[in-house]
mmCIF file of C-alpha atoms and ligand atoms in Angstrom:
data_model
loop_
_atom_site.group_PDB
_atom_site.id
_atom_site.type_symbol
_atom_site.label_atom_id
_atom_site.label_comp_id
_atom_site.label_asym_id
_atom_site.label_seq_id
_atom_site.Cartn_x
_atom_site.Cartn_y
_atom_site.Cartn_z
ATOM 1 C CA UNK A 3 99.096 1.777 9.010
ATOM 2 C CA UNK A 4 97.537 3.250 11.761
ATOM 3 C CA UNK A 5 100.239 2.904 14.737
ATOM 4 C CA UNK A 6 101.737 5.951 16.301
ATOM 5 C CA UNK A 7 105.287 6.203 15.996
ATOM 6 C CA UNK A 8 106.908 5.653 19.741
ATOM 7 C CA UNK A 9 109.624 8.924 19.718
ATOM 8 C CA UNK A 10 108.087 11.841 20.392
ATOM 9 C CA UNK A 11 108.219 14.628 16.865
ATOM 10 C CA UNK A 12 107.052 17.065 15.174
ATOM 11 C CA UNK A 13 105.532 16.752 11.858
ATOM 12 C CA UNK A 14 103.374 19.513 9.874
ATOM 13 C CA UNK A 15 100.845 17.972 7.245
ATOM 14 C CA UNK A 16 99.883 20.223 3.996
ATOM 15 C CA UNK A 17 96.837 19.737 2.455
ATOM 16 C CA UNK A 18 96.802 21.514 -0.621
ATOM 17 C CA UNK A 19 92.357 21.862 -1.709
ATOM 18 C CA UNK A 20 90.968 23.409 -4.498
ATOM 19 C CA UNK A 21 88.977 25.704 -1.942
ATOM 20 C CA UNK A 22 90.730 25.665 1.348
ATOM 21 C CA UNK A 23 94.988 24.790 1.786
ATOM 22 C CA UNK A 24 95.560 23.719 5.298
ATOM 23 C CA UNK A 25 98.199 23.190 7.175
ATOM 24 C CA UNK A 26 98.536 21.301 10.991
ATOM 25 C CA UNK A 27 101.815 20.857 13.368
ATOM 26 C CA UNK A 28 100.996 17.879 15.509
ATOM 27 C CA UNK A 29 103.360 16.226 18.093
ATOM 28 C CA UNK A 30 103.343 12.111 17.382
ATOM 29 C CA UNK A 31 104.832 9.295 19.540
ATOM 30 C CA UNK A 32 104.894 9.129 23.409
ATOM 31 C CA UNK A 33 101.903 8.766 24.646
ATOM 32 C CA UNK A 34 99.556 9.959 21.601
ATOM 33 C CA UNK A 35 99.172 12.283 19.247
ATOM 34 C CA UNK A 36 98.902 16.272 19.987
ATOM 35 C CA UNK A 37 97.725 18.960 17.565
ATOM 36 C CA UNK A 38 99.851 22.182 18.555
ATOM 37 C CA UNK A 39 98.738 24.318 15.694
ATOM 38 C CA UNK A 40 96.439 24.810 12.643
ATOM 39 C CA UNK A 41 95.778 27.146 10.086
ATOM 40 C CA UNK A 42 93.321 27.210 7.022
ATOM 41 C CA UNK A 43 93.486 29.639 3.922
ATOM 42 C CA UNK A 44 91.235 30.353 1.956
ATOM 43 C CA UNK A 45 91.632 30.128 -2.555
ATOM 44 C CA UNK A 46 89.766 32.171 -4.583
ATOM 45 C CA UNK A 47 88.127 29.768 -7.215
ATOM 46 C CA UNK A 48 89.764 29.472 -10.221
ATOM 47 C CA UNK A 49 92.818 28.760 -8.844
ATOM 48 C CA UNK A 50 93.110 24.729 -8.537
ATOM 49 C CA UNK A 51 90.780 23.274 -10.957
ATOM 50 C CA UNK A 52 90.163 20.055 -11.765
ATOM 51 C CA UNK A 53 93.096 19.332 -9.546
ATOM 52 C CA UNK A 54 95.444 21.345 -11.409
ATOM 53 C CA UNK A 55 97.407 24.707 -10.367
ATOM 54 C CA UNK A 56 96.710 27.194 -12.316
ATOM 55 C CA UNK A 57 98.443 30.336 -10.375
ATOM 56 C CA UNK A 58 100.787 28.877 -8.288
ATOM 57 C CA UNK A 59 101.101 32.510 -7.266
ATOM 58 C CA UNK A 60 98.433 32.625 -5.290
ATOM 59 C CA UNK A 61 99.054 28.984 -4.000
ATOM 60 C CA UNK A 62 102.587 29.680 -3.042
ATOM 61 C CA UNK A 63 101.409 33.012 -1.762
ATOM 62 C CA UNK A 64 99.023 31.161 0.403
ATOM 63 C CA UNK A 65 101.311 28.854 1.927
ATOM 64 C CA UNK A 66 103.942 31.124 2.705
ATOM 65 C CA UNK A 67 101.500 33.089 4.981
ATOM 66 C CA UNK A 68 100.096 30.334 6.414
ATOM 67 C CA UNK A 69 103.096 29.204 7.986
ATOM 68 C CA UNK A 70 104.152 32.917 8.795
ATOM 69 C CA UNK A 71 100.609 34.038 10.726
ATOM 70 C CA UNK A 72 100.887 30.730 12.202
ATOM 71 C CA UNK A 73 104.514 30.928 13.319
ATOM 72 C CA UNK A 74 105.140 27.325 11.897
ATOM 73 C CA UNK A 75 108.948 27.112 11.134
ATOM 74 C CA UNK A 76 109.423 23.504 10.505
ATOM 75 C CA UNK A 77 109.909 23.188 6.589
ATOM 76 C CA UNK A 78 109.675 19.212 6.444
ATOM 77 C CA UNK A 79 106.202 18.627 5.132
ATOM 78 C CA UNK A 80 103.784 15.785 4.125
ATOM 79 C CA UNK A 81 101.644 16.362 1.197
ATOM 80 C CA UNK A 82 99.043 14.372 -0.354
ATOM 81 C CA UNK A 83 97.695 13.996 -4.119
ATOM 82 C CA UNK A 84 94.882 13.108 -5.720
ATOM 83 C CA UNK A 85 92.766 12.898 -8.405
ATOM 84 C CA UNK A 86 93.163 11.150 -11.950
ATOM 85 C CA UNK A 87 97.063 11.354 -11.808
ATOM 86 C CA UNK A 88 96.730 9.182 -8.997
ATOM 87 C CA UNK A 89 95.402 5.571 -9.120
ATOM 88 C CA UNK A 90 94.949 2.610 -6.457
ATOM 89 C CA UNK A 91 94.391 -0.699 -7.433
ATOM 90 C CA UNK A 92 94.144 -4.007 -5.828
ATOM 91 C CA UNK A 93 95.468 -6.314 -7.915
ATOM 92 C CA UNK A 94 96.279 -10.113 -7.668
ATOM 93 C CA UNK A 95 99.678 -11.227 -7.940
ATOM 94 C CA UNK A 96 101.737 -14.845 -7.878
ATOM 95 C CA UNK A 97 102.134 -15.347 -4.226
ATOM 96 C CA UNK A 98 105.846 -14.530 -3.593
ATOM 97 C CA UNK A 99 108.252 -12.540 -0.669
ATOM 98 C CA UNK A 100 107.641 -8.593 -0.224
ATOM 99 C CA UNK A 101 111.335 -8.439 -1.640
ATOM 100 C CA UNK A 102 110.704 -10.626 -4.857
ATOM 101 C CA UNK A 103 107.138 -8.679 -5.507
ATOM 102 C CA UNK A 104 109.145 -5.052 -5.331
ATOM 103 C CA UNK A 105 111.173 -6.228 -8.059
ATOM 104 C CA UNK A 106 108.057 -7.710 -10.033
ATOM 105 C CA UNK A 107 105.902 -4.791 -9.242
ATOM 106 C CA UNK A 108 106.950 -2.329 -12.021
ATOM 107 C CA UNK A 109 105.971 -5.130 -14.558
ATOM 108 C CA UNK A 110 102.939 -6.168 -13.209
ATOM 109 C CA UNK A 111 101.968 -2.559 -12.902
ATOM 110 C CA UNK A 112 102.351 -1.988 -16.734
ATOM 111 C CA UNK A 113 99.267 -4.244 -16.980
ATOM 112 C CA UNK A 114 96.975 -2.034 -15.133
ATOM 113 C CA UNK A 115 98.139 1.452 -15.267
ATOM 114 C CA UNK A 116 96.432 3.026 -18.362
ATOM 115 C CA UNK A 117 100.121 5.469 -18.528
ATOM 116 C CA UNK A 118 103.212 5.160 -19.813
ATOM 117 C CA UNK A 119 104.913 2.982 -17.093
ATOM 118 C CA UNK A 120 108.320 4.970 -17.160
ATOM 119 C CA UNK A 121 106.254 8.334 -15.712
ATOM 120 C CA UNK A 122 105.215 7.009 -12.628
ATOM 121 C CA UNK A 123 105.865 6.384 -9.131
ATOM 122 C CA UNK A 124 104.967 3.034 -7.522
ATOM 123 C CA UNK A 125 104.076 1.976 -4.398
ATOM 124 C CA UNK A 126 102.288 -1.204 -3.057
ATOM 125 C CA UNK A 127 101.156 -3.067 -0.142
ATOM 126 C CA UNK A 128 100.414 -6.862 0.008
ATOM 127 C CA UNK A 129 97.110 -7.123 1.993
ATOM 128 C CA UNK A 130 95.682 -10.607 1.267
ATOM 129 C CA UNK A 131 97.572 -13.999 1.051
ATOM 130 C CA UNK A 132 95.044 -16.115 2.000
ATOM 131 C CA UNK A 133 92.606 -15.017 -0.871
ATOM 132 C CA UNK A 134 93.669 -18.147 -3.276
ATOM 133 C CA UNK A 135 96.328 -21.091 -2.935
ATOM 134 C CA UNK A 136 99.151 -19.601 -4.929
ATOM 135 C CA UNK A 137 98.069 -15.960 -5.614
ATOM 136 C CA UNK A 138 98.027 -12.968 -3.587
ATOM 137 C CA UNK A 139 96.309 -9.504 -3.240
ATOM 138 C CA UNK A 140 98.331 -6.209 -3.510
ATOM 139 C CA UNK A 141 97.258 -2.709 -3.363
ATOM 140 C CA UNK A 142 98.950 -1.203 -6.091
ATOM 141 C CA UNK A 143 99.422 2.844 -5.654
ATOM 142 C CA UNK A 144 100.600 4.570 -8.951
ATOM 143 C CA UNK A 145 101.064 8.511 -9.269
ATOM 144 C CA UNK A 146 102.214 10.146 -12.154
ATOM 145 C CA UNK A 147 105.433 11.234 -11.270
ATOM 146 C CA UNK A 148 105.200 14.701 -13.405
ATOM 147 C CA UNK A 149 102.368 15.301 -10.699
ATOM 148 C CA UNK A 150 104.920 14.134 -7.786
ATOM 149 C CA UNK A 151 107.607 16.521 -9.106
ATOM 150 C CA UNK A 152 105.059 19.144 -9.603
ATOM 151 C CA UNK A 153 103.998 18.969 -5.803
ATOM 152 C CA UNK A 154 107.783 19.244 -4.881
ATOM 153 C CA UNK A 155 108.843 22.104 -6.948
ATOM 154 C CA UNK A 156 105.696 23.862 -5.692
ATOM 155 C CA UNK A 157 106.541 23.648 -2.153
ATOM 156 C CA UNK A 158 110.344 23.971 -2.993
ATOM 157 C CA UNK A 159 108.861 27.429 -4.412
ATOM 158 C CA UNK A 160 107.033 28.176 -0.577
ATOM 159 C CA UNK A 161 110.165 27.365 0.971
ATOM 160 C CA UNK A 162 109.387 23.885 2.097
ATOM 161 C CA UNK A 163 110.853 20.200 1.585
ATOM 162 C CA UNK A 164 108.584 17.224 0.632
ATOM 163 C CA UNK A 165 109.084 14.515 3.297
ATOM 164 C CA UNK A 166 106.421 12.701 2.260
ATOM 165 C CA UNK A 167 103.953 12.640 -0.794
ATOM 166 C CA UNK A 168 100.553 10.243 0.393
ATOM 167 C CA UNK A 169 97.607 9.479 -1.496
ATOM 168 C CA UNK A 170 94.553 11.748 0.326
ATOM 169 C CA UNK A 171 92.592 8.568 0.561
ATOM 170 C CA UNK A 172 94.922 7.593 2.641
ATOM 171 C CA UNK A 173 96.162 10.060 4.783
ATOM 172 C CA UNK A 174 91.831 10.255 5.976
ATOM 173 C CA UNK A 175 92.401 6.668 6.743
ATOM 174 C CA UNK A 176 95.187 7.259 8.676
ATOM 175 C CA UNK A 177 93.334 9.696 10.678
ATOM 176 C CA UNK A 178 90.097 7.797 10.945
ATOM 177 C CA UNK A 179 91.981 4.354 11.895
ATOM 178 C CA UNK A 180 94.009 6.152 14.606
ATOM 179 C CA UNK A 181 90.938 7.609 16.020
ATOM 180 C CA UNK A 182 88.226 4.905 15.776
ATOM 181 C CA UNK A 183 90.201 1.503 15.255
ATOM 182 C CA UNK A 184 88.550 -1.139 12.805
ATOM 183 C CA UNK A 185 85.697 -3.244 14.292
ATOM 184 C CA UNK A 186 86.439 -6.777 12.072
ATOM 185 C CA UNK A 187 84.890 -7.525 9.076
ATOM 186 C CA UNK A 188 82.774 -4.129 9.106
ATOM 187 C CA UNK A 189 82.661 -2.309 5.656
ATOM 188 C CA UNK A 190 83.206 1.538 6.262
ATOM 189 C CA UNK A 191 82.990 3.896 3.209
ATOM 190 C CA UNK A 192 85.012 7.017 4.264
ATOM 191 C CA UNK A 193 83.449 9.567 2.400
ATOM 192 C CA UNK A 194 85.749 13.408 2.117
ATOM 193 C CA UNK A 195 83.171 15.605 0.685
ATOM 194 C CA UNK A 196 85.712 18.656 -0.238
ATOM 195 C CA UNK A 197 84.770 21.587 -2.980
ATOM 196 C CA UNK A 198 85.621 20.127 -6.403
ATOM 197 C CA UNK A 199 85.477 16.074 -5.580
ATOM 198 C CA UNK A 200 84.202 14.079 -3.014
ATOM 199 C CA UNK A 201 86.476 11.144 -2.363
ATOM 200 C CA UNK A 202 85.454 7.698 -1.474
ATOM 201 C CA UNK A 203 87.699 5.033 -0.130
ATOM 202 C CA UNK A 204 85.703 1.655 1.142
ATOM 203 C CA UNK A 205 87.911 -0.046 3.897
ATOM 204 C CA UNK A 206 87.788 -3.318 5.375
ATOM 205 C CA UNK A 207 89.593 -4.406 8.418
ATOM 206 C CA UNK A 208 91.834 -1.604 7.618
ATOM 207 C CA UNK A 209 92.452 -2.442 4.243
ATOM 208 C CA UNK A 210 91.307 0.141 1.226
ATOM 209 C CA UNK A 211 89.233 -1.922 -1.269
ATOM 210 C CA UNK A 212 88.176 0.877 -3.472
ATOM 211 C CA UNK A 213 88.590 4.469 -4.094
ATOM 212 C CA UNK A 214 87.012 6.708 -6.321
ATOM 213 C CA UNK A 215 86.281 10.287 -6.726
ATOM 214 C CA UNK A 216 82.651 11.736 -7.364
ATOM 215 C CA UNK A 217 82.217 15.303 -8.897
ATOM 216 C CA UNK A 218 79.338 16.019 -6.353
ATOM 217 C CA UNK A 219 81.204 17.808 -3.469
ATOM 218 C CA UNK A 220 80.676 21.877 -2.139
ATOM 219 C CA UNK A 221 81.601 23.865 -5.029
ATOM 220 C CA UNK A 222 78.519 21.876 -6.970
ATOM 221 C CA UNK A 223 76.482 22.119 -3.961
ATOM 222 C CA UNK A 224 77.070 26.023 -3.940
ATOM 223 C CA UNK A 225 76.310 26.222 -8.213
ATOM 224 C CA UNK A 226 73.242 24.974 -7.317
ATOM 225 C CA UNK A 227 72.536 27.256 -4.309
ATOM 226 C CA UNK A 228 73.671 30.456 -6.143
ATOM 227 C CA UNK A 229 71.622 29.225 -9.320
ATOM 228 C CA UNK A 230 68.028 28.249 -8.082
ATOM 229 C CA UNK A 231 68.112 30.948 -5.584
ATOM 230 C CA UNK A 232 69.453 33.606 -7.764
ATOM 231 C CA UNK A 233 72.487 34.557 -4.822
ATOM 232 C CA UNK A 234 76.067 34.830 -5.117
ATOM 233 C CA UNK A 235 79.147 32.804 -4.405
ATOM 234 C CA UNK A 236 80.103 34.312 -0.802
ATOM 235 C CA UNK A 237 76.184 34.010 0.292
ATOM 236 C CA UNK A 238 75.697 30.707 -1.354
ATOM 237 C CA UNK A 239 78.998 29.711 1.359
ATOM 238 C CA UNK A 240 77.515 31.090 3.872
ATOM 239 C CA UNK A 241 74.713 29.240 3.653
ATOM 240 C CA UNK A 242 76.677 25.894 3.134
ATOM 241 C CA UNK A 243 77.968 26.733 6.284
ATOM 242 C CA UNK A 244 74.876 26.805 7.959
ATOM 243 C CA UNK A 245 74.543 30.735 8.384
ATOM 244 C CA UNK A 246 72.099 32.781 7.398
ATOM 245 C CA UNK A 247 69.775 30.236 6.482
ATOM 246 C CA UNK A 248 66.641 31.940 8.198
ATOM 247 C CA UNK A 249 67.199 34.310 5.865
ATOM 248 C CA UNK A 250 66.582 31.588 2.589
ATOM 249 C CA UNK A 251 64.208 29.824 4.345
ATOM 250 C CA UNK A 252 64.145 26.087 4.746
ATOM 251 C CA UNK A 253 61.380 25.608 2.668
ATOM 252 C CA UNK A 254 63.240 26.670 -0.300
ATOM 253 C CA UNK A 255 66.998 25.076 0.769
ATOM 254 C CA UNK A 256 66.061 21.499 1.519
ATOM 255 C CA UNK A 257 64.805 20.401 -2.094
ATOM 256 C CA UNK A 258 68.007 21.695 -3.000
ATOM 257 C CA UNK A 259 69.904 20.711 -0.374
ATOM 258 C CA UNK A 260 68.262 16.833 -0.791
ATOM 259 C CA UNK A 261 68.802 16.688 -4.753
ATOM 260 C CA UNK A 262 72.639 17.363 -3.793
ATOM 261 C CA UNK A 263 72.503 14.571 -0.928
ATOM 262 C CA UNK A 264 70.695 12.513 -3.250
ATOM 263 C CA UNK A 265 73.061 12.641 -5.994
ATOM 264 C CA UNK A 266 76.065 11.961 -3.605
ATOM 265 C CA UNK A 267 73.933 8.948 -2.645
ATOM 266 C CA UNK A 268 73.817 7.824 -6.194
ATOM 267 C CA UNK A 269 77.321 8.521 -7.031
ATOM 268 C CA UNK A 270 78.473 6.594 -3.867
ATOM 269 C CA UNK A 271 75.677 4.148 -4.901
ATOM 270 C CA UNK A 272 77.149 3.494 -8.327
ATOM 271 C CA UNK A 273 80.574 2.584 -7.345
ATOM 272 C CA UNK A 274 79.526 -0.606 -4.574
ATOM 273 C CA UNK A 275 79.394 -2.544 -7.699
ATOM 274 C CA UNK A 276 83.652 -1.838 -8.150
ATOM 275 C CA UNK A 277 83.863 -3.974 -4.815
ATOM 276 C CA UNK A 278 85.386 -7.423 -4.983
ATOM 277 C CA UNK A 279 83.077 -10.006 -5.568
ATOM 278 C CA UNK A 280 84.874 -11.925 -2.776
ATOM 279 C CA UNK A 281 82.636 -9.472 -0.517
ATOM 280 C CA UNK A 282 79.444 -10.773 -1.399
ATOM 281 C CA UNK A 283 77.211 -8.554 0.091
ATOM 282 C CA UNK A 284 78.633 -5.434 -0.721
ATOM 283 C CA UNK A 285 76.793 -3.542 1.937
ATOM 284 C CA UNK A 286 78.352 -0.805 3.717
ATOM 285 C CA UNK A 287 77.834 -0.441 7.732
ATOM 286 C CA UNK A 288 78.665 2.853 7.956
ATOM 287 C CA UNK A 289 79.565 5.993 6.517
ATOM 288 C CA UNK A 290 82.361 8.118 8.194
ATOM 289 C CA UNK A 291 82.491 11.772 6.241
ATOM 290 C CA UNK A 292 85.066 14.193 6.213
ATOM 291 C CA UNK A 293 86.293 17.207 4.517
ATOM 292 C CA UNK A 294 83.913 20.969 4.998
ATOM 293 C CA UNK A 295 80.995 19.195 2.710
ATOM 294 C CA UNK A 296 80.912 17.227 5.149
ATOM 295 C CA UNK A 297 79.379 19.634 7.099
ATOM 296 C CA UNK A 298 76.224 20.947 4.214
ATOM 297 C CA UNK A 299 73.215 21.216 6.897
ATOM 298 C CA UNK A 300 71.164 17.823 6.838
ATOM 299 C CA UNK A 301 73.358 15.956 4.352
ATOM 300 C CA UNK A 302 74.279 13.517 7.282
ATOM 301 C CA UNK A 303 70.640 12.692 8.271
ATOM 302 C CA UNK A 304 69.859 12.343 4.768
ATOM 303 C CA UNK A 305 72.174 9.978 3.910
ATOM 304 C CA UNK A 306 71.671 8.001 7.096
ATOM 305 C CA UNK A 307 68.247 7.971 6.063
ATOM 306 C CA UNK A 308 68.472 7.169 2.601
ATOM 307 C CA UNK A 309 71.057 4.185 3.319
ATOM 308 C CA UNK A 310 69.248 2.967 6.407
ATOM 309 C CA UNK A 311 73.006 2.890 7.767
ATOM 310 C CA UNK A 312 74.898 4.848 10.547
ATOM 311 C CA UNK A 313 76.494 7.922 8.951
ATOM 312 C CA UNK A 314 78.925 10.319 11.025
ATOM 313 C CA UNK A 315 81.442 13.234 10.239
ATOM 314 C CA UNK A 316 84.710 12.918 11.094
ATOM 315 C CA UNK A 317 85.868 13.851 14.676
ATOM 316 C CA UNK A 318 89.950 13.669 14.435
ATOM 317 C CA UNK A 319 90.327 14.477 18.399
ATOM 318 C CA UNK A 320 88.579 11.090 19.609
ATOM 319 C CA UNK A 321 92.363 10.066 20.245
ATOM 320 C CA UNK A 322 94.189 12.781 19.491
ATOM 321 C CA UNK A 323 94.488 15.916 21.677
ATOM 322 C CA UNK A 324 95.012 19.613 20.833
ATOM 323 C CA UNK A 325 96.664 22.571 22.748
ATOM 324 C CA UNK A 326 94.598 24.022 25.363
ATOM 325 C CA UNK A 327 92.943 27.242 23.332
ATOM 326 C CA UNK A 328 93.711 26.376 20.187
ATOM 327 C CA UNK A 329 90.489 26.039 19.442
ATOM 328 C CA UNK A 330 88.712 28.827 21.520
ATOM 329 C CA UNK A 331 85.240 28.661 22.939
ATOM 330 C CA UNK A 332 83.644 26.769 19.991
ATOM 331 C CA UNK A 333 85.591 23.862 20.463
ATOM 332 C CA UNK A 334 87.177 21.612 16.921
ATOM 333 C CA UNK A 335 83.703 20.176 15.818
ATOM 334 C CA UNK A 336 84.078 22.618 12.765
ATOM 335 C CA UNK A 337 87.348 22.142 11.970
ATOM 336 C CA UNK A 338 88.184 19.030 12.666
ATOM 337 C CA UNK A 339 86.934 17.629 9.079
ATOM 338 C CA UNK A 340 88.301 20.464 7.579
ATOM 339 C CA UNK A 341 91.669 19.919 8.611
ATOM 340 C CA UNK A 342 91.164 15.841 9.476
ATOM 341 C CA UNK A 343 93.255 14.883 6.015
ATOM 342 C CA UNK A 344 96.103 17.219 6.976
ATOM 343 C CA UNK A 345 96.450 15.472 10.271
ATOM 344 C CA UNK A 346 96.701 12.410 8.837
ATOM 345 C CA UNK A 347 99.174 13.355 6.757
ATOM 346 C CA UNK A 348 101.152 14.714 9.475
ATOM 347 C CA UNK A 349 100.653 10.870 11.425
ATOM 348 C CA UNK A 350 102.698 9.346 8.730
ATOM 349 C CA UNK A 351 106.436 8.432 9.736
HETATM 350 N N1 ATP B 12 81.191 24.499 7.971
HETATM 351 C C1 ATP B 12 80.932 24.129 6.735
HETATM 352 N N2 ATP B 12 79.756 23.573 6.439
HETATM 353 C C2 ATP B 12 79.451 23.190 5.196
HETATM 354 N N3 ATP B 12 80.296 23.333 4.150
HETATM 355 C C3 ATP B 12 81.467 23.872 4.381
HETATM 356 C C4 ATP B 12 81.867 24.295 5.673
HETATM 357 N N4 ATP B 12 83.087 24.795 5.596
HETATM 358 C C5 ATP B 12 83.436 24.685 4.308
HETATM 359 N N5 ATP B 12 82.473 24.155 3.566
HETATM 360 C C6 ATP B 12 82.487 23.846 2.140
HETATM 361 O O1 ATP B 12 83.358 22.736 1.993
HETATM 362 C C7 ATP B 12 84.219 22.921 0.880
HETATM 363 C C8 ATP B 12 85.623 23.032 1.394
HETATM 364 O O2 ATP B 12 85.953 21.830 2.046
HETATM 365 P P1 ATP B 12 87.406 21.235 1.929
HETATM 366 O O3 ATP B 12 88.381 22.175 2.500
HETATM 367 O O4 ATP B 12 87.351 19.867 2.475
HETATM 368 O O5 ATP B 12 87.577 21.195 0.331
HETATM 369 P P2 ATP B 12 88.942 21.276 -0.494
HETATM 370 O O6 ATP B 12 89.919 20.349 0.134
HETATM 371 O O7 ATP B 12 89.353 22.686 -0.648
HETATM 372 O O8 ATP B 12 88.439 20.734 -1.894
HETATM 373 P P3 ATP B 12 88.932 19.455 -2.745
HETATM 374 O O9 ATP B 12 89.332 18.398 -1.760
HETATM 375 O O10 ATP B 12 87.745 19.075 -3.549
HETATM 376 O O11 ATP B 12 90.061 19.959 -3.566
HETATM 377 C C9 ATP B 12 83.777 24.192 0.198
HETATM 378 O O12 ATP B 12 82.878 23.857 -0.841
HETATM 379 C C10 ATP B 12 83.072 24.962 1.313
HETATM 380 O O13 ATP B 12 82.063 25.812 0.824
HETATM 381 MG MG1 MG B 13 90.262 18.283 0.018
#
């Protein structure tokens, strides 16, 4: 995880979000990484919910001009899932070889999988053998594998071919590993505040512990926006965004605003428990958020505040560079969470 392939390539990363689908073409291996080109489309709402498609019209639609006003030809893409089709685990096992566990994986799976073993794709990663004398730890990843072929057949539809289908809690960190490294022993809790979920992954010394996805992300931040200030969806994004907010006035925005960080801080709160009890103190050092939430004015500070820890967005082009312009005058710091998932997508081999 984490290390840049060494032969120089090309590979374009599709992140398909409720609110936003976006789509990057970065250069990997030689001497880094190198983001050639973005691009970020807009869904109406209505479209994905609750993680499902529900006009892949629109979604295929999307895609298709994406690539096209983008002049992206490669059709080789990597794609991530989430959500409650998708589940990671760490689970202990017998200690035994990587070859011997792939073959005992499937069975061990059945035990803590809550579907029908026979629908889903497994993966796994053994990330502790030191943990206890004869047993070792193993990520288990399990995705529904009606949801895998879903995916495929989707981007079959947009002209594409799945290389690669990651978990998104992954793929951010990918991106946030290749960029910032692991200091030992320091508890991170990646945090990708998108529209419909906000997606926590705890990692240790580069290893997820924990992932879990809150319902307190943008879209609820905007409900509450368009509902105690009596404005509509598009100004209610606008002010998300940070514009026109002169025009609200702090005064009424940051109760709202702080009930929302609040109840991300709760939600986030509520899941340290899920830790292993190995870590005994459970206690984050930082918080690294990606994703456009990521971006609601002041819900950085407050957290930081509220969690006396250092909390930070995302910034995917710490290591990685990007074409000269790509970006124009404004520079990536408001895309760059956006789009950091897709790029670490687009990292995996
Ligand atoms: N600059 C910004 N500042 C604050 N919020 C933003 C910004 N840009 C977008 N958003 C909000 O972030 C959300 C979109 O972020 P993102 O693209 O990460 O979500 P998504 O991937 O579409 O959703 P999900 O992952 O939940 O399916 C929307 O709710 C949008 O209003
Ligand atoms: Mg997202």
């Amino acid at each position: 995880m984490g290390f840049l392939p060494k032969k120089k390539r090309r590979n374009v990363g599709l992140d398909i979000g409720s609110s936003l689908i976006k789509v990057v073409d970065l250069e990997t291996g030689g001497k880094g990484a190198m983001l050639h080109n973005y691009g970020i489309g807009a869904l109406p709402p209505d479209v994905i919910v609750d993680g499902e498609v529900m006009d892949r019209e629109v979604v295929v639609d999307t895609i298709k001009g994406l690539f096209a006003s983008k002049g992206i030809t490669k059709t080789a893409v990597a794609t991530a899932l989430s959500g409650r089709g998708v589940i990671v685990k760490k689970i202990t096992m017998e200690k035994m070889r990587e070859a011997e566990a792939r073959e005992q994986i499937r069975w061990e799976a059945e035990q803590h999988v809550p579907f029908d073993i026979s629908d889903v794709s497994l993966d796994f990663q053994i990330v502790d053998t030191e943990s206890a004398p004869d047993q070792m730890d193993v990520l288990l990843v399990a995705a529904k594998r009606e949801n895998v072929t879903a995916r495929v057949n989707l981007l079959q539809e947009a002209g594409l071919d799945t290389v690669l289908v990651d978990v998104a809690a992954f793929a951010i960190q990918n991106v946030y590993e290749a960029n910032y490294g692991f200091e030992p022993g320091q508890l991170i809790a990646l945090v990708n505040v998108g529209a419909e979920t906000s997606g926590i992954n705890f990692v240790k010394d580069g290893i997820s512990f924990f992932t879990r996805d809150l319902s307190t992300a943008g879209g609820d931040c905007s409900q509450r926006l368009q509902k105690e200030l009596g404005v509509g969806y598009e100004q209610a994004t606008e002010i998300l965004k940070g514009e026109s907010l002169e025009a609200v006035g702090m005064d009424q925005l940051q109760p709202i605003l702080r009930s929302f960080g609040e109840d991300l801080a709760v939600g986030i709160e509520r899941t340290l428990p899920y830790l292993p009890s190995s870590d005994e103190t459970r206690k984050m050092n930082r918080i690294v958020m990606s994703g456009g939430g990521a971006m609601i004015p002041g819900l950085a500070d407050f957290l930081q505040e509220r969690f006396e820890i250092p909390v930070e967005i995302i910034d995917p082009f710490q290591r990685i560079e990007y074409a000269p312009d790509l970006f124009g005058p404004q520079g990536p710091k408001s895309t760059g969470p956006i789009i950091a998932q897709a790029i670490g997508l687009a990292m995996r081999e």
